[in-house]
PDB file of C-alpha atoms and ligand atoms in Angstrom:
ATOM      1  CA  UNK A 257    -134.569   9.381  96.973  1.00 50.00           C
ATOM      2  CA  UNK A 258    -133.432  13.186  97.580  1.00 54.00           C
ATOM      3  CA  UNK A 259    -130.773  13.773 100.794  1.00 66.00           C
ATOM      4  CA  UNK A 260    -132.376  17.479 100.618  1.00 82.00           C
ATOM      5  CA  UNK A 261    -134.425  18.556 104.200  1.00 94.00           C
ATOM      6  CA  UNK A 262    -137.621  20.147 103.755  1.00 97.00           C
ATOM      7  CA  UNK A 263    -139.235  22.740 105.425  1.00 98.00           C
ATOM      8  CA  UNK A 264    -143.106  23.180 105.265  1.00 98.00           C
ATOM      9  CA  UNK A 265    -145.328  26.581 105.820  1.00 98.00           C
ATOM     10  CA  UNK A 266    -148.739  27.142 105.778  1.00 98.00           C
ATOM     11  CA  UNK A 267    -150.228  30.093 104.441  1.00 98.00           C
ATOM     12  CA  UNK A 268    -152.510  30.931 107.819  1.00 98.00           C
ATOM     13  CA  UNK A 269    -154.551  33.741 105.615  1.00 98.00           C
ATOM     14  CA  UNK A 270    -155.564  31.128 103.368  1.00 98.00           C
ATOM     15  CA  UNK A 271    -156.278  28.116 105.464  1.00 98.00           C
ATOM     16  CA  UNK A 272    -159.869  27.097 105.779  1.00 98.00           C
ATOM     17  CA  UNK A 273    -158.800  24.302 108.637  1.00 98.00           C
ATOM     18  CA  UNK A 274    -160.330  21.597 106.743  1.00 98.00           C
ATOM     19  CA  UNK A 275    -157.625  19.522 107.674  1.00 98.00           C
ATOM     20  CA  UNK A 276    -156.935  17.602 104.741  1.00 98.00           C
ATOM     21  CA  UNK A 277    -153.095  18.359 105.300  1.00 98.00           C
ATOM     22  CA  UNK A 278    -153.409  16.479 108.798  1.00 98.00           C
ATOM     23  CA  UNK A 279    -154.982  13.791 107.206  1.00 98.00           C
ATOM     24  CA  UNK A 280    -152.221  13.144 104.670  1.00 98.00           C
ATOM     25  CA  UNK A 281    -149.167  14.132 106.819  1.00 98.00           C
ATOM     26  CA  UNK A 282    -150.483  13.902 110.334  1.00 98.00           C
ATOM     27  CA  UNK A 283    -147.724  14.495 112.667  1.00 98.00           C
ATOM     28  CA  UNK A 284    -146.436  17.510 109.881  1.00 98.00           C
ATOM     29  CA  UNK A 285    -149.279  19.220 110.125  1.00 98.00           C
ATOM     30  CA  UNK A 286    -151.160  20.348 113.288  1.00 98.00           C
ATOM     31  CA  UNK A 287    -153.836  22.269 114.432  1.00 98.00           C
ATOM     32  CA  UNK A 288    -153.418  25.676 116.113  1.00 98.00           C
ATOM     33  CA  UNK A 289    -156.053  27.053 118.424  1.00 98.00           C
ATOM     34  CA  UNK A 290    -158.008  28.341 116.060  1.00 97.00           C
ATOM     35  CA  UNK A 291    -158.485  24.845 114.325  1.00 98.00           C
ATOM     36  CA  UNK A 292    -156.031  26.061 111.473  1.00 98.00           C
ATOM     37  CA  UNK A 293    -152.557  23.919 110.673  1.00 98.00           C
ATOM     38  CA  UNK A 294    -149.134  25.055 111.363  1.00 98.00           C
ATOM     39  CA  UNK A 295    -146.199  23.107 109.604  1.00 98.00           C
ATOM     40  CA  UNK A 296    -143.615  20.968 112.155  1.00 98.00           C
ATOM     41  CA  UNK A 297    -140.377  21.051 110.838  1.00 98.00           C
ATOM     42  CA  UNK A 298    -138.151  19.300 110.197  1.00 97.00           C
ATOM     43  CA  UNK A 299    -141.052  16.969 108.718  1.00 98.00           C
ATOM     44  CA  UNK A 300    -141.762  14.413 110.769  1.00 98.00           C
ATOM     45  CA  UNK A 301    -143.924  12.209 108.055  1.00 98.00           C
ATOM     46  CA  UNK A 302    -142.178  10.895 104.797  1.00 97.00           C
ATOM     47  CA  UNK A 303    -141.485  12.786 101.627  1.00 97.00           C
ATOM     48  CA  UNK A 304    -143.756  11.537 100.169  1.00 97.00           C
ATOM     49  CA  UNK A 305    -147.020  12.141 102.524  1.00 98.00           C
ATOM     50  CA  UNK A 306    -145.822  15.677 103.085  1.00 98.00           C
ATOM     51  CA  UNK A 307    -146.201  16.801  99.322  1.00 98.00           C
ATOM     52  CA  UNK A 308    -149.370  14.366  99.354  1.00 98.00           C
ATOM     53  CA  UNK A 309    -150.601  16.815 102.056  1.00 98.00           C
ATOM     54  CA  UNK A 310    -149.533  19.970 100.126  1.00 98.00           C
ATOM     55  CA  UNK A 311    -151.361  18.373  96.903  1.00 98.00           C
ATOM     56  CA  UNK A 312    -154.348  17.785  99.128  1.00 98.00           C
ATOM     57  CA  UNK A 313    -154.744  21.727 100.259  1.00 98.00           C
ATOM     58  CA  UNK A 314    -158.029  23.019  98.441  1.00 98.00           C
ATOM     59  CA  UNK A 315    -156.396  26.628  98.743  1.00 98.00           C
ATOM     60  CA  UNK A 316    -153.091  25.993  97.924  1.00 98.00           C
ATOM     61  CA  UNK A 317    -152.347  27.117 101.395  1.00 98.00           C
ATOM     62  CA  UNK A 318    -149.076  24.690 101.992  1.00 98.00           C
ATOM     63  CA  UNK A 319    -145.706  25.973 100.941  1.00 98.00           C
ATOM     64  CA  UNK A 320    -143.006  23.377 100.718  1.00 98.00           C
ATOM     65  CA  UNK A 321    -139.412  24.371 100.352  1.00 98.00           C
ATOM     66  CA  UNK A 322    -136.145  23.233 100.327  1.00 97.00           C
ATOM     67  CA  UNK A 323    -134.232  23.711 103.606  1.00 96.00           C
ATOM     68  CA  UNK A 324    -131.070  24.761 102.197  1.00 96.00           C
ATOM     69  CA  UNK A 325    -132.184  27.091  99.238  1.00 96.00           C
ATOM     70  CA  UNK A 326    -135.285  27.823 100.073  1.00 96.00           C
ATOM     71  CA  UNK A 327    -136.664  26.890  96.453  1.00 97.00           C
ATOM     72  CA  UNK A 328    -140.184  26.079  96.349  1.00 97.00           C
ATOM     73  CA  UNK A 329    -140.491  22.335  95.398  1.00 96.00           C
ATOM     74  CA  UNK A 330    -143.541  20.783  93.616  1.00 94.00           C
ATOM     75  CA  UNK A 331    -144.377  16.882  93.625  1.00 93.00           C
TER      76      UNK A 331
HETATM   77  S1  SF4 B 510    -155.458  21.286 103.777  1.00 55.17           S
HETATM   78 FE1  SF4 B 510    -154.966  23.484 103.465  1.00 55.17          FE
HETATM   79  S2  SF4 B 510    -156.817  24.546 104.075  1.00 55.17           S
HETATM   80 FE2  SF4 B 510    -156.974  22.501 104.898  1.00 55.17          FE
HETATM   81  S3  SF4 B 510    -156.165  22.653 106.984  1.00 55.17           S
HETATM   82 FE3  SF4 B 510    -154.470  22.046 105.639  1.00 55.17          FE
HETATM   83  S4  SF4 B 510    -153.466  23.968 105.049  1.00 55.17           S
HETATM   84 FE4  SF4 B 510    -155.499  24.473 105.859  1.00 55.17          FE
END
């Protein structure tokens, strides 16, 4: 188990608001008004339901990162 905070983004010119991300991760990722999802952060849901939500994006729109660095972390 990692100590290192995550931060999540979405990508709002690629989200189709399909909501597979809320699905996965549902208090990480929310709906705006326009039905797309905005990132909560620090991330509420567990590791590993966040990255399941950023695997689950059909456009690749979720960015995951680490809080400290800011690398871009894949699982
Ligand atoms: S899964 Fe991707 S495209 Fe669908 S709502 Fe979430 S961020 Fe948007």
């Amino acid at each position: 188990m990692s100590a290192r905070t995550l931060v999540v983004s979405v990508n709002l010119n690629l989200c189709i608001g399909n909501a597979m991300c809320r699905e996965a991760a549902r208090s990480t990722f929310v709906a705006d008004e326009s039905g797309l999802s905005v990132g909560v952060n620090p991330p509420p849901d567990t590791r590993e339901d966040v990255f399941a939500a950023a695997r689950a994006c059909p456009v690749c729109a979720i960015l995951v990162r680490d809080a400290e660095s800011g690398e871009e972390i894949y699982e």
